[in-house]
CSV table of C-alpha atoms and ligand atoms in Angstrom, one decimal:
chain,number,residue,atom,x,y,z
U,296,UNK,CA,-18.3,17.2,2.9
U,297,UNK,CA,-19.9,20.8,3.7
U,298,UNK,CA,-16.3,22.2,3.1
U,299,UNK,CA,-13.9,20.6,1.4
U,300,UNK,CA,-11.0,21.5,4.3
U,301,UNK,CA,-13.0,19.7,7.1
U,302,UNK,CA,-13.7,16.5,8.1
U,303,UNK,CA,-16.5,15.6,10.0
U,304,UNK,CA,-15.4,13.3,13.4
U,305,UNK,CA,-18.3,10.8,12.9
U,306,UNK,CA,-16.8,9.3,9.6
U,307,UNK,CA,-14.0,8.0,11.7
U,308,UNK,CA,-15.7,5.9,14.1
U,309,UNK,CA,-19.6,6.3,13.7
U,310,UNK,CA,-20.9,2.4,13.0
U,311,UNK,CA,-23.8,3.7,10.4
U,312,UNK,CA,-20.4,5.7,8.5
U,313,UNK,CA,-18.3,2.4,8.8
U,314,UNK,CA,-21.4,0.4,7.4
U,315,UNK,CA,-21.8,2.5,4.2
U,316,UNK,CA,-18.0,1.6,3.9
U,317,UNK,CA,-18.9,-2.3,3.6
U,318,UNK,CA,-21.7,-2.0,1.4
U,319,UNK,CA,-20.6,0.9,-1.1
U,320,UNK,CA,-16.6,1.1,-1.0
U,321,UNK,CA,-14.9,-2.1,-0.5
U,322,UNK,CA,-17.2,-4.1,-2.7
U,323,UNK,CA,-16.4,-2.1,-5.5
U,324,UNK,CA,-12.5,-1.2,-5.9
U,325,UNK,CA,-9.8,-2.9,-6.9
U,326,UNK,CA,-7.5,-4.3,-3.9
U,327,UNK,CA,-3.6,-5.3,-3.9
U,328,UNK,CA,-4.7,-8.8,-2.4
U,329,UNK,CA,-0.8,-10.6,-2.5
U,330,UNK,CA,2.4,-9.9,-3.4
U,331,UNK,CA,2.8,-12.4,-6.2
U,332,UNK,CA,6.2,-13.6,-4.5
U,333,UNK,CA,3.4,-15.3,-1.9
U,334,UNK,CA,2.6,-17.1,-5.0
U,335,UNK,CA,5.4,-18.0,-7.4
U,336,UNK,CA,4.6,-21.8,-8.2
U,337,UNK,CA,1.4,-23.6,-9.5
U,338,UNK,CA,-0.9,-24.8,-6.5
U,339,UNK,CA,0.5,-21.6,-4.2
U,340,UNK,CA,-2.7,-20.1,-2.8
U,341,UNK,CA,-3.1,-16.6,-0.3
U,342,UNK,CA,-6.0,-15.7,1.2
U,343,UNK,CA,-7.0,-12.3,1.3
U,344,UNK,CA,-10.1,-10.8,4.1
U,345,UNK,CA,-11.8,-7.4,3.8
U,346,UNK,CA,-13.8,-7.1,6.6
U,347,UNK,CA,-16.3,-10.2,6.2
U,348,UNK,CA,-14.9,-11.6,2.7
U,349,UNK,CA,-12.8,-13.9,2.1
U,350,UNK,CA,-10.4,-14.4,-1.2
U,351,UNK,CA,-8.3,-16.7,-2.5
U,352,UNK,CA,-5.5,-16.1,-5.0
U,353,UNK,CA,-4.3,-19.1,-6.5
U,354,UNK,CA,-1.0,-19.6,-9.3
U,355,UNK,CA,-3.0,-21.8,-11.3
U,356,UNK,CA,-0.4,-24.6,-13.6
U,357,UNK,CA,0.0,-22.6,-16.4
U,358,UNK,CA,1.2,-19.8,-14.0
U,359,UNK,CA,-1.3,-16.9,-14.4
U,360,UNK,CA,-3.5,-15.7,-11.2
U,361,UNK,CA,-6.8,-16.1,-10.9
U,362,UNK,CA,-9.1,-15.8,-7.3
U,363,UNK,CA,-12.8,-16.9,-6.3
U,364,UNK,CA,-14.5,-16.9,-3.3
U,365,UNK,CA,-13.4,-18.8,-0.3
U,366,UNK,CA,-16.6,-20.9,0.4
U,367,UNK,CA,-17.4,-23.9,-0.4
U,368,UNK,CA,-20.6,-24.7,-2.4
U,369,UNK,CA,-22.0,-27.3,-0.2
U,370,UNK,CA,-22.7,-25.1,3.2
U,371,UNK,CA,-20.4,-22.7,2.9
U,372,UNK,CA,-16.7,-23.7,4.9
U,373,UNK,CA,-14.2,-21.7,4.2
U,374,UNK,CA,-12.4,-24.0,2.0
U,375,UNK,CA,-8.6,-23.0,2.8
U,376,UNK,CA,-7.1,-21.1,5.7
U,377,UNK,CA,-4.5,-18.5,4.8
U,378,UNK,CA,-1.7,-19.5,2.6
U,379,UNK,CA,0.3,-22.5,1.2
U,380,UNK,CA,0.3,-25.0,-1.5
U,381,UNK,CA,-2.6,-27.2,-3.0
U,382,UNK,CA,-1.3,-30.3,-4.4
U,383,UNK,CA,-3.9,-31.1,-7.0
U,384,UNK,CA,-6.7,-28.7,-5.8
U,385,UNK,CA,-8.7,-27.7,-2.6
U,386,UNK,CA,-10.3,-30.2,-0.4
U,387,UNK,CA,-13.2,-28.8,2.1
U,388,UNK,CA,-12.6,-30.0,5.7
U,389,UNK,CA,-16.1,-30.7,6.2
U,390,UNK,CA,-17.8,-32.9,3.7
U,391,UNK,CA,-14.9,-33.5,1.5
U,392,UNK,CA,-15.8,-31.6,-1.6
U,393,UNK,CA,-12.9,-30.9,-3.6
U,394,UNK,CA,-12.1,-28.4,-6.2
U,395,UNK,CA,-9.2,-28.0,-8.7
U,396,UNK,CA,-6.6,-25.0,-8.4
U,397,UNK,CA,-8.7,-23.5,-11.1
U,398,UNK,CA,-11.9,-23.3,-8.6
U,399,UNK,CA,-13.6,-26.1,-10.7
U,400,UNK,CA,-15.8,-28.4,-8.8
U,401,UNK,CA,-14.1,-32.1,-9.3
U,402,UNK,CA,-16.2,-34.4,-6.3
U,403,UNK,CA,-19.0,-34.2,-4.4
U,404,UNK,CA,-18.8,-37.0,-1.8
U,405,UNK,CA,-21.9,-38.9,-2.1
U,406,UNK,CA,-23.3,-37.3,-4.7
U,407,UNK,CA,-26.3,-39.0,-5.9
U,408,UNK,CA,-27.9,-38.0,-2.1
U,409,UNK,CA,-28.7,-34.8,-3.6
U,410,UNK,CA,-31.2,-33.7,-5.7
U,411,UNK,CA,-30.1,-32.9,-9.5
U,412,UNK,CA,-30.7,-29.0,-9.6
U,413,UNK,CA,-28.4,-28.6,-6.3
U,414,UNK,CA,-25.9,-30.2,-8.4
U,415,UNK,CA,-25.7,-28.1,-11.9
U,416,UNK,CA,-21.9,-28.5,-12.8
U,417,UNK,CA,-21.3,-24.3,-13.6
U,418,UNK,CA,-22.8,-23.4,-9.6
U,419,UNK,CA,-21.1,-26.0,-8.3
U,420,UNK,CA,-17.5,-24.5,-9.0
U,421,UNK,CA,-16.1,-21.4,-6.5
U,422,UNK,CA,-17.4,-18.0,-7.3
U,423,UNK,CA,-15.4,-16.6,-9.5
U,424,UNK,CA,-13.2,-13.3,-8.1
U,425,UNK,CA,-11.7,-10.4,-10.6
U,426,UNK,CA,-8.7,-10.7,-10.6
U,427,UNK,CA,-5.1,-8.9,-12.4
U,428,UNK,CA,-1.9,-8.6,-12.2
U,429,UNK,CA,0.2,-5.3,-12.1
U,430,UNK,CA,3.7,-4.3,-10.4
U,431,UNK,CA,4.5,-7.4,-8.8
U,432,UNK,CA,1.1,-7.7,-7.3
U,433,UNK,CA,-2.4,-9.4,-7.7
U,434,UNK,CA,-5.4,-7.3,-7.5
U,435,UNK,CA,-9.1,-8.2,-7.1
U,436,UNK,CA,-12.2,-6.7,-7.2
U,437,UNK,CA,-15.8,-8.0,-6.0
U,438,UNK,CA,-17.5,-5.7,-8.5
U,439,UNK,CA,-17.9,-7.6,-11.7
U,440,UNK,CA,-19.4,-3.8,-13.3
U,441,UNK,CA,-15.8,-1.8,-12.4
U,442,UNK,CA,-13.9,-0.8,-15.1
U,443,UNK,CA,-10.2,-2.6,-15.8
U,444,UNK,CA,-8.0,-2.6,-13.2
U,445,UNK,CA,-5.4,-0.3,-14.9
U,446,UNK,CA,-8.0,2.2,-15.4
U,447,UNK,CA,-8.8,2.6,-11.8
U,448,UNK,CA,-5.3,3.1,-10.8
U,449,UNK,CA,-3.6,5.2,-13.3
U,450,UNK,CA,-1.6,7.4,-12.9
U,451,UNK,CA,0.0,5.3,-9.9
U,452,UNK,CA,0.1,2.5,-12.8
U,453,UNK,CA,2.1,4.5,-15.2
U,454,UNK,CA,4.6,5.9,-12.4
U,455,UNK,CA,5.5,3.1,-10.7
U,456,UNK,CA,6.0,1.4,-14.2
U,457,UNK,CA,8.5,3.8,-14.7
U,458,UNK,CA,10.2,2.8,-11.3
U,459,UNK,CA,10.2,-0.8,-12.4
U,460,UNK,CA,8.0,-1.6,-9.5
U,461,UNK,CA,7.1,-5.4,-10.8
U,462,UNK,CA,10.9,-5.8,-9.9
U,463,UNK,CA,10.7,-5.2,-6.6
U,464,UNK,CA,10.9,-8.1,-4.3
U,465,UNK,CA,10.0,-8.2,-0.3
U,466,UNK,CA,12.5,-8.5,2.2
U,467,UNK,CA,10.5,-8.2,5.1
U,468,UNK,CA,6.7,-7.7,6.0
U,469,UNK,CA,5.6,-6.8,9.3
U,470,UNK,CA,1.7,-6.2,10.5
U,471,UNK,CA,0.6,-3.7,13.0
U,472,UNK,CA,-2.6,-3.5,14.8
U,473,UNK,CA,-3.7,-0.2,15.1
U,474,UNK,CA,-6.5,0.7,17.7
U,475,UNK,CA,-8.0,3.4,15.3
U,476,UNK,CA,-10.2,3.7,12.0
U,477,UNK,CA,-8.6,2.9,9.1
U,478,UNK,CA,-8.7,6.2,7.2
U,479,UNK,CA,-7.2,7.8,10.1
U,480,UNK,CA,-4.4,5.4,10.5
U,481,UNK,CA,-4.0,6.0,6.2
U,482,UNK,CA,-4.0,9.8,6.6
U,483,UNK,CA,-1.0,10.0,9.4
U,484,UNK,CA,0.9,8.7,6.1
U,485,UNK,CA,-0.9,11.5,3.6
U,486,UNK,CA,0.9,14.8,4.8
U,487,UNK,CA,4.5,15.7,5.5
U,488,UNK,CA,3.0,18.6,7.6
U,489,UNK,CA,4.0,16.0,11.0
U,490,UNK,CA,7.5,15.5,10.2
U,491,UNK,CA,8.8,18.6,11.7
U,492,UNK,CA,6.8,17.7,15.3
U,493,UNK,CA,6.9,13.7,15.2
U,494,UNK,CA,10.0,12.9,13.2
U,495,UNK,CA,12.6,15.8,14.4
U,496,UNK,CA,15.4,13.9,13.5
U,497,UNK,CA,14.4,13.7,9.5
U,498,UNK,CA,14.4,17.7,9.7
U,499,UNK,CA,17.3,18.9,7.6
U,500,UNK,CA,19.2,22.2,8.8
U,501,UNK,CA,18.5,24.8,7.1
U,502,UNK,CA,22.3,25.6,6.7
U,503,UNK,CA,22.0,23.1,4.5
U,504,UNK,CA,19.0,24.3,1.6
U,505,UNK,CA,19.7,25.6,-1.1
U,506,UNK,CA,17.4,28.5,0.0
U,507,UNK,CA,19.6,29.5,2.5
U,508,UNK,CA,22.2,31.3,-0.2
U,509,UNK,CA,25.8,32.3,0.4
U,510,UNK,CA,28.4,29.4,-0.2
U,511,UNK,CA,28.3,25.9,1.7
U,512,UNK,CA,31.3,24.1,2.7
U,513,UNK,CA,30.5,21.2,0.3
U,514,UNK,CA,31.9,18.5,3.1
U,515,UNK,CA,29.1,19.5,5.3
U,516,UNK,CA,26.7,19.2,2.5
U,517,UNK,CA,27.3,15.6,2.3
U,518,UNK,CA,27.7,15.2,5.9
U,519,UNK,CA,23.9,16.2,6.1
U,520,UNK,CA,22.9,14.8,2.9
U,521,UNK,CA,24.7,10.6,4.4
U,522,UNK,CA,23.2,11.0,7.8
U,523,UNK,CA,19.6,11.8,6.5
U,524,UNK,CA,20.1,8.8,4.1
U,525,UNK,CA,21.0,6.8,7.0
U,526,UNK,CA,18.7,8.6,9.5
U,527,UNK,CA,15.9,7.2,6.9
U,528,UNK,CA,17.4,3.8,6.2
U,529,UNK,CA,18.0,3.0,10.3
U,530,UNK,CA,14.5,4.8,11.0
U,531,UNK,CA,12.5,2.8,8.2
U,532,UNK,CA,14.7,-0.7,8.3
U,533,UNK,CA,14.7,-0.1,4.6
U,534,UNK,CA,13.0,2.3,2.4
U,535,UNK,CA,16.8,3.8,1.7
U,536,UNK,CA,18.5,0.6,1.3
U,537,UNK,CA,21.3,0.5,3.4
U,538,UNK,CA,22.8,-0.4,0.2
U,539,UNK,CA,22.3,2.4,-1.3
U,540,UNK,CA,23.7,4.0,2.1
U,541,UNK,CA,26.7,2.6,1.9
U,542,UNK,CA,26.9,3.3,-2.1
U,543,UNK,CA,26.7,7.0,-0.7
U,544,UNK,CA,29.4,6.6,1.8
U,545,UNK,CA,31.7,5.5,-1.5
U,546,UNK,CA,31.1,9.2,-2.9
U,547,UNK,CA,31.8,11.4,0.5
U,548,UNK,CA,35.3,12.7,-1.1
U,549,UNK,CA,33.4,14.2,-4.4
U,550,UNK,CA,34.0,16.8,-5.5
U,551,UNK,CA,31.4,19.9,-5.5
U,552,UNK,CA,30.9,23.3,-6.9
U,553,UNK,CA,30.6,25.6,-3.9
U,554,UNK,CA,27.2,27.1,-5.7
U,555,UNK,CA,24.8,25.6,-2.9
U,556,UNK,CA,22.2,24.5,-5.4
U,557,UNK,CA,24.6,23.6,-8.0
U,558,UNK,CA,26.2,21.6,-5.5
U,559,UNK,CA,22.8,19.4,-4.1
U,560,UNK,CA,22.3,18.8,-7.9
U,561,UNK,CA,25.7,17.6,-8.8
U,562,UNK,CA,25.3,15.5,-5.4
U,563,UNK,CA,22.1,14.4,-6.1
U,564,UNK,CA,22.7,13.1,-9.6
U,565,UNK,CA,26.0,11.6,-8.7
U,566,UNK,CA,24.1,9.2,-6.0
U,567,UNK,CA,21.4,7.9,-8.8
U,568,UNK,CA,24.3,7.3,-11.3
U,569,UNK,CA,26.4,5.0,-8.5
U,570,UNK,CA,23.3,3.9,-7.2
U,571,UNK,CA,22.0,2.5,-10.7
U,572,UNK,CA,25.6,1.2,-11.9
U,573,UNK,CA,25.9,-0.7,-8.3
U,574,UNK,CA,22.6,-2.2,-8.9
U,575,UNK,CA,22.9,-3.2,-12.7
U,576,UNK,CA,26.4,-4.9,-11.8
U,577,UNK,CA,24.4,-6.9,-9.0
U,578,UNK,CA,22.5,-7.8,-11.9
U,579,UNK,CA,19.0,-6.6,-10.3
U,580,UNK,CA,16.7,-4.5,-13.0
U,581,UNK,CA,16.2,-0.8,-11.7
U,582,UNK,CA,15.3,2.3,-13.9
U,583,UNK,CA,17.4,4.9,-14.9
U,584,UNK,CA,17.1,7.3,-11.5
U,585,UNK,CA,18.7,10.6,-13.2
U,586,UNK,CA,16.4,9.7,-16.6
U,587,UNK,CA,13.5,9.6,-13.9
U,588,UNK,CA,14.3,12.8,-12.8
U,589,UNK,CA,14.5,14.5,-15.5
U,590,UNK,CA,10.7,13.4,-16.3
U,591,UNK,CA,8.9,14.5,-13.3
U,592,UNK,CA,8.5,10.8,-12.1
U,593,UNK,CA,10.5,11.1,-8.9
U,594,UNK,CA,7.7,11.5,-6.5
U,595,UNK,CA,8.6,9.9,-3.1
U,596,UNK,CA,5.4,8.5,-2.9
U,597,UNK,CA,2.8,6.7,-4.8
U,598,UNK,CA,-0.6,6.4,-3.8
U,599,UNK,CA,-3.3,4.2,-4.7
U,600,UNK,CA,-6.8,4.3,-3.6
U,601,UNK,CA,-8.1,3.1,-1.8
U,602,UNK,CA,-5.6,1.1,0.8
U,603,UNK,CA,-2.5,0.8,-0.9
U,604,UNK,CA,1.0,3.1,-1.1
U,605,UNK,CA,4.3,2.5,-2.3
U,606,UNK,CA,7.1,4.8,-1.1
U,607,UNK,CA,10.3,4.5,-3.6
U,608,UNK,CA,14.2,5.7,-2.5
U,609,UNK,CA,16.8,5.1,-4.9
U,610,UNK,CA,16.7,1.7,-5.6
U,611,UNK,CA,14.1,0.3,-3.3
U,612,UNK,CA,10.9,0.9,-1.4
U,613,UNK,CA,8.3,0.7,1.6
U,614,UNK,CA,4.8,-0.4,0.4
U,615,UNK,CA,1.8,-0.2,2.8
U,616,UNK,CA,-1.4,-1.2,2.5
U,617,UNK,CA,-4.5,-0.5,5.5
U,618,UNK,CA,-7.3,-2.5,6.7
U,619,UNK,CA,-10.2,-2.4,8.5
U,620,UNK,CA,-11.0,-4.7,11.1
U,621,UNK,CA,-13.9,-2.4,12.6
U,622,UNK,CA,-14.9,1.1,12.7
U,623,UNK,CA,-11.7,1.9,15.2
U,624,UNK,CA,-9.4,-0.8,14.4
U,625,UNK,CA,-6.9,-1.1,11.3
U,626,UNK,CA,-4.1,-3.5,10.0
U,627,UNK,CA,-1.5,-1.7,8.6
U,628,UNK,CA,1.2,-4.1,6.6
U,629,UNK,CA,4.6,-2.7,5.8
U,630,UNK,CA,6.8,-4.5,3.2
U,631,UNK,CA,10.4,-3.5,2.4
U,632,UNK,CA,11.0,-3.7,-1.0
U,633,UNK,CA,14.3,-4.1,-2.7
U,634,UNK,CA,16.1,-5.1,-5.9
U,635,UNK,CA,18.0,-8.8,-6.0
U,636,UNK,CA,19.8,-10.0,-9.0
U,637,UNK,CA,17.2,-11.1,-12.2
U,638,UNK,CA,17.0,-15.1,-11.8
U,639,UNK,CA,18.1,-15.3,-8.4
U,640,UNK,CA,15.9,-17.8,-6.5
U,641,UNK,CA,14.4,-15.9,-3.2
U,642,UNK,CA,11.9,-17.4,-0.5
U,643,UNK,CA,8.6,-16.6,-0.2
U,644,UNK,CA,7.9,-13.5,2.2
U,645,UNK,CA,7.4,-14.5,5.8
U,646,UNK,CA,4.1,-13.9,6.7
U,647,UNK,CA,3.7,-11.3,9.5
U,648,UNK,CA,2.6,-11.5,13.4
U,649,UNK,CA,0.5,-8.5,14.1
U,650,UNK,CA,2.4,-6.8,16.3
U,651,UNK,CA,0.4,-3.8,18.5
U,652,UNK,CA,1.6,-0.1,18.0
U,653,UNK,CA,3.6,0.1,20.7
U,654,UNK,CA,5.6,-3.1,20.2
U,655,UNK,CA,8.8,-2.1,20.8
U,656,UNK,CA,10.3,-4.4,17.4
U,657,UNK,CA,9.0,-1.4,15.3
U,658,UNK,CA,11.8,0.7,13.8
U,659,UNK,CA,12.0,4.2,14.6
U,660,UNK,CA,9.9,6.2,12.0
U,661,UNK,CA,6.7,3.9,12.0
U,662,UNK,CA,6.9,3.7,15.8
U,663,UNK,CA,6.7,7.6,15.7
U,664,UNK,CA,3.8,7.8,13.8
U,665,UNK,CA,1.6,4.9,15.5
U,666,UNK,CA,2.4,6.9,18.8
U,667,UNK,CA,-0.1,9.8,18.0
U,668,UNK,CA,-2.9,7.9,16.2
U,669,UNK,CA,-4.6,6.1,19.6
U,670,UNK,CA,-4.7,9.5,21.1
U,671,UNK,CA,-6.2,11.2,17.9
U,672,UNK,CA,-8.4,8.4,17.9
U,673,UNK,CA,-9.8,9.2,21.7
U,674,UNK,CA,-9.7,13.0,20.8
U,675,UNK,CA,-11.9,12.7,18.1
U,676,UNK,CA,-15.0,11.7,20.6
U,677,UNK,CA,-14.6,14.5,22.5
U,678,UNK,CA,-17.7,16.0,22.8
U,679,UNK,CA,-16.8,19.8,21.6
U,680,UNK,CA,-15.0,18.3,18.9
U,681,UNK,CA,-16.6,18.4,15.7
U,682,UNK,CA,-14.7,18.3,12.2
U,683,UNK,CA,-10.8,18.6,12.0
U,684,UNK,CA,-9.6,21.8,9.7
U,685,UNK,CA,-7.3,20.9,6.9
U,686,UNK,CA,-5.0,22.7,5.5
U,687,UNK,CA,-5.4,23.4,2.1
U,688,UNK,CA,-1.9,23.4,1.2
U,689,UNK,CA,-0.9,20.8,3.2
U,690,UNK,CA,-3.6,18.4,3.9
U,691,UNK,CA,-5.4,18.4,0.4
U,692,UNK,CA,-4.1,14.7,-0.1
U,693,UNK,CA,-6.6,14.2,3.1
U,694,UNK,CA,-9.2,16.0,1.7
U,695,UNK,CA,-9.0,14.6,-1.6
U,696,UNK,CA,-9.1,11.2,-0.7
U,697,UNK,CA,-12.2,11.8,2.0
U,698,UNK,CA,-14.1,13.3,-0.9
U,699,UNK,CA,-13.4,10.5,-3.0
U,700,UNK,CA,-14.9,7.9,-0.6
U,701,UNK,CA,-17.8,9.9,-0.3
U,702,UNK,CA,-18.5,9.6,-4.4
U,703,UNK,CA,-18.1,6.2,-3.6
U,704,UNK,CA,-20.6,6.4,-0.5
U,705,UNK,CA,-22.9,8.3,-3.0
U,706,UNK,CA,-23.4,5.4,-5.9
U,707,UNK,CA,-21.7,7.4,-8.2
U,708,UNK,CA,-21.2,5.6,-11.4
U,709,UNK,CA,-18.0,4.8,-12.4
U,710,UNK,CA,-17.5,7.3,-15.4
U,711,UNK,CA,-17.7,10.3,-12.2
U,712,UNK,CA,-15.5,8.2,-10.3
U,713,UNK,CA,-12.4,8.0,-12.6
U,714,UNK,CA,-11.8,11.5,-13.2
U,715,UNK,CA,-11.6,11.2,-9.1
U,716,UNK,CA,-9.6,8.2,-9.1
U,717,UNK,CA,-6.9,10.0,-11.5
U,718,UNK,CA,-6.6,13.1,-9.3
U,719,UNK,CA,-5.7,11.2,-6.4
U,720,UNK,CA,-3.7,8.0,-7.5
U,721,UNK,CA,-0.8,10.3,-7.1
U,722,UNK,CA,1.6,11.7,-4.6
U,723,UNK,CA,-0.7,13.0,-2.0
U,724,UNK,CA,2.0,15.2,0.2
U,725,UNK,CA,1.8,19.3,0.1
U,726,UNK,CA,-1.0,18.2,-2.5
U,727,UNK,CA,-3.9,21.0,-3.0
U,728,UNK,CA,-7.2,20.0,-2.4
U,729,UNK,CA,-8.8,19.5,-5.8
U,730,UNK,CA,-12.3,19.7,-8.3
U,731,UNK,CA,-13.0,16.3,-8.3
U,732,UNK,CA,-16.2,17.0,-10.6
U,733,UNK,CA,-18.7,16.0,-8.2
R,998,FES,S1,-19.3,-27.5,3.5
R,998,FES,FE1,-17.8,-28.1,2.2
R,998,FES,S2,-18.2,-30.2,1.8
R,998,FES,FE2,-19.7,-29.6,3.1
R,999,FE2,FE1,5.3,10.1,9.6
C-alpha cells in the first residue's frame, strides 16, 4: 500500500485483486478446516472448500487427522459430500473406486481395462493434504513448501494455549452469508473504534471508570459491571457464558473498597477466582484466569491469519472464521465455545444453515455489525471514493493485516513472511500499525 493508513477500494471487490487472492494467499496458509469434535471417531470425515478446493479431513483408526484432496483419481468426482462417517473407506459414486480412510487406493472396478501406467499404485491413492492439529482444531495447508503449522501462527499458538483452548468444546455454530468481500466482512471484527456508534448498549458509563476519580458507590459498580456481563452474554448468545453470568450474580453482595480502581480490581479478580472454582467443581479444564492476568495473556481476542479468531470471556469463547465465496460475498461461521466436564460424552456440533445478514435468528451483537457491512460494501464503488483512511491508533489491526496479504500477493518467501505473521497473530484492537519488514 502507498500509505500504510489507506486502503485502496479495488482490493475489496476488483475480480483481477480477488484472483491474486486464489492463486498467491489461500494456496499457501495454514487453514482451521474442522473443529475436531466434527471428527471424534475413526471413519468421521469433514469436508472443507476454499473457493474451488475441496478437503477432506478424516479421523483415521488409530485416531490422528490426516486430509487429501477430495477427487477421485479416475475423472475426478468429488468423492464424499460434506461430513459423516466412512464405514471402511470412501466409495466414488461414479465408477466405484474405493479408497481406505487413510486415502489409499483399495479397487478399481474393472481394472485390467486400463492401461498399466494409468494404474501405478502411489498416484492412484488421494492427494495427500498438510494437515495438523492444534487447539481443538485441524488445520491444512495446500502448500507442501510452508513452514510448520505452529510456526505460522504463533503467538496466537502460545496464547490460546495458555487459555486452554483445545478444551473448548462447541455449543452452537451458525453460518452467515454476507453480501460483501471477505476482508471487509473480517475487518468490521478488527477495531473496537464501532462500538461506541453500532453497539451503544456495550458502552459503559463513564461514572463507572476508574478514570473518572472521586469515590464510587461500590453497589453501582457491580450493577454496571453484571449488566455488561449480561448485555454481552444476551447480545453474543455466549461469548460470556451465561454461566459465568450467573456465577457473577452469586458475588453482587461483595464487599469493595471505595478506591474506584482498587475496587474494579478486587471485583475483577474475585469473578476469575469464582469463575475458575465453579468450573473446576463441574469438572471442565479451564486455566487459572487471575494467574492469566497477571502474565499479560488476557487479551479479549486472538487472531490468526488469515480467516480465523477466537474471542475468550472468563471461561468460554466465540471463534469465527471468514470465507470467500467471491470477490463480494463471504461466509462467516460463529461457534460458541464453552467448557463441559473432562470425559463427558457430547454430540457432534450441528452443522450450520447459512443464514443471510439480516435473518432475524441472529443475536443482538452480530446482527449489529452485519447491518453496516452491505452498505459499506455499495459505498465503496462510489465513484469519488478512493481508499478508506485508517486510523493509526485505532485501525492498525486493519492495516496490518492488509499489508500482510499484500507480502503474500508479492511471492514473498516465507522467511519475510513470518516476522509478518508474528506481528499480527495477536490481538488486533487499538493495535498500531506496525514495520512489518517489507
Ligand atoms: S470418477 Fe471416480 S470412479 Fe470414476
Ligand atoms: Fe462489532
Amino acid at each position: 500500500m502507498e500509505f500504510p493508513d489507506r486502503a485502496r477500494k479495488e482490493r475489496y471487490f476488483h475480480s483481477d485483486f480477488y484472483q491474486m487472492e486464489v492463486e498467491q494467499l489461500w494456496p499457501r496458509v495454514w487453514q482451521m478446516a474442522c473443529r475436531l469434535e466434527e471428527i471424534p471417531q475413526p471413519g468421521d470425515f469433514a469436508e472443507y472448500e476454499i473457493i474451488d478446493q475441496s478437503i477432506v479431513v478424516v479421523r483415521t483408526d488409530d485416531g490422528s487427522v490426516t486430509a487429501f484432496q477430495n477427487a477421485c483419481r479416475h475423472r475426478g468426482v468429488k468423492v464424499v459430500e460434506g461430513r459423516g462417517t466412512c464405514e471402511n473407506g470412501f466409495i466414488c459414486p461414479f465408477h466405484g473406486w474405493c479408497y481406505g480412510p487413510d486415502g489409499r487406493n483399495t479397487f478399481v472396478t474393472q481394472s485390467r481395462a486400463f492401461s498399466e501406467h494409468n494404474l501405478q499404485p502411489a498416484d492412484l491413492n488421494l492427494t495427500p493434504v498438510r494437515c495438523e492439529v492444534w487447539g481443538g482444531c485441524a488445520w491444512i495447508n495446500l502448500d507442501d513448501d510452508a513452514p510448520a503449522l505452529r510456526q505460522c501462527i504463533e503467538p496466537f499458538a502460545t496464547i490460546l494455549d495458555a487459555w486452554k483452548m483445545e478444551s473448548l468444546r462447541a455449543e452452537w455454530w451458525y453460518a452467515c452469508r454476507l453480501p460483501v468481500n471477505w476482508k471487509l466482512a473480517q475487518e468490521a471484527f478488527m477495531e473496537q473504534y464501532h462500538v461506541i456508534e453500532a453497539h451503544p448498549q456495550l458502552v459503559i458509563p463513564e461514572r463507572y471508570s476508574p478514570r473518572a476519580g472521586g469515590e464510587i458507590d461500590p453497589r453501582s459498580l457491580i450493577d454496571a459491571e453484571i449488566h455488561y456481563l449480561r448485555t454481552m452474554s444476551e447480545g453474543m448468545a455466549g461469548m460470556v457464558h451465561a454461566n459465568d453470568v450467573e456465577v457473577a450474580e452469586s458475588l453482587r453482595d461483595m464487599e469493595l473498597p471505595a478506591d474506584p480502581s482498587q475496587a474494579m480490581s478486587t471485583w475483577h479478580r474475585a469473578l476469575n477466582d469464582a469463575v475458575v472454582q465453579w468450573h473446576r467443581a463441574e469438572g471442565s479444564d479451564i486455566p487459572d484466569l487471575n494467574d492469566l492476568e497477571a502474565r499479560g495473556l488476557n487479551e479479549p481476542m486472538g487472531y490468526c491469519f488469515p480467516h480465523f479468531f477466537v474471542l475468550p470471556m472468563y471461561s468460554s469463547a466465540s471463534s469465527y472464521r471468514f470465507r470467500p465465496l467471491g470477490p463480494e460475498e463471504t461466509m462467516m461461521e460463529i461457534w460458541s465455545l464453552t467448557r463441559f466436564p473432562e470425559g463427558q460424552e457430547r454430540p457432534k456440533p450441528t452443522p450450520p444453515e447459512l443464514w443471510e445478514s439480516d435473518d432475524p435468528r441472529w443475536p443482538p451483537i452480530p446482527a449489529q455489525d452485519f447491518s453496516n457491512l452491505p452498505r459499506q460494501q455499495k459505498g465503496l464503488h462510489a465513484k469519488g471514493f478512493e481508499y478508506m483512511r485508517l486510523s493509526e491508533r485505532n485501525e492498525g489491526g486493519i492495516s496490518n493485516f492488509e499489508r500482510t496479504i499484500d507480502g503474500f500477493l508479492a511471492g514473498l518467501p516465507y522467511e519475510k513472511l513470518l516476522p509478518a505473521l508474528e506481528a499480527i497473530n495477536v490481538n488486533p484492537l487499538e493495535r498500531p500499525i506496525v514495520d512489518l519488514g517489507f
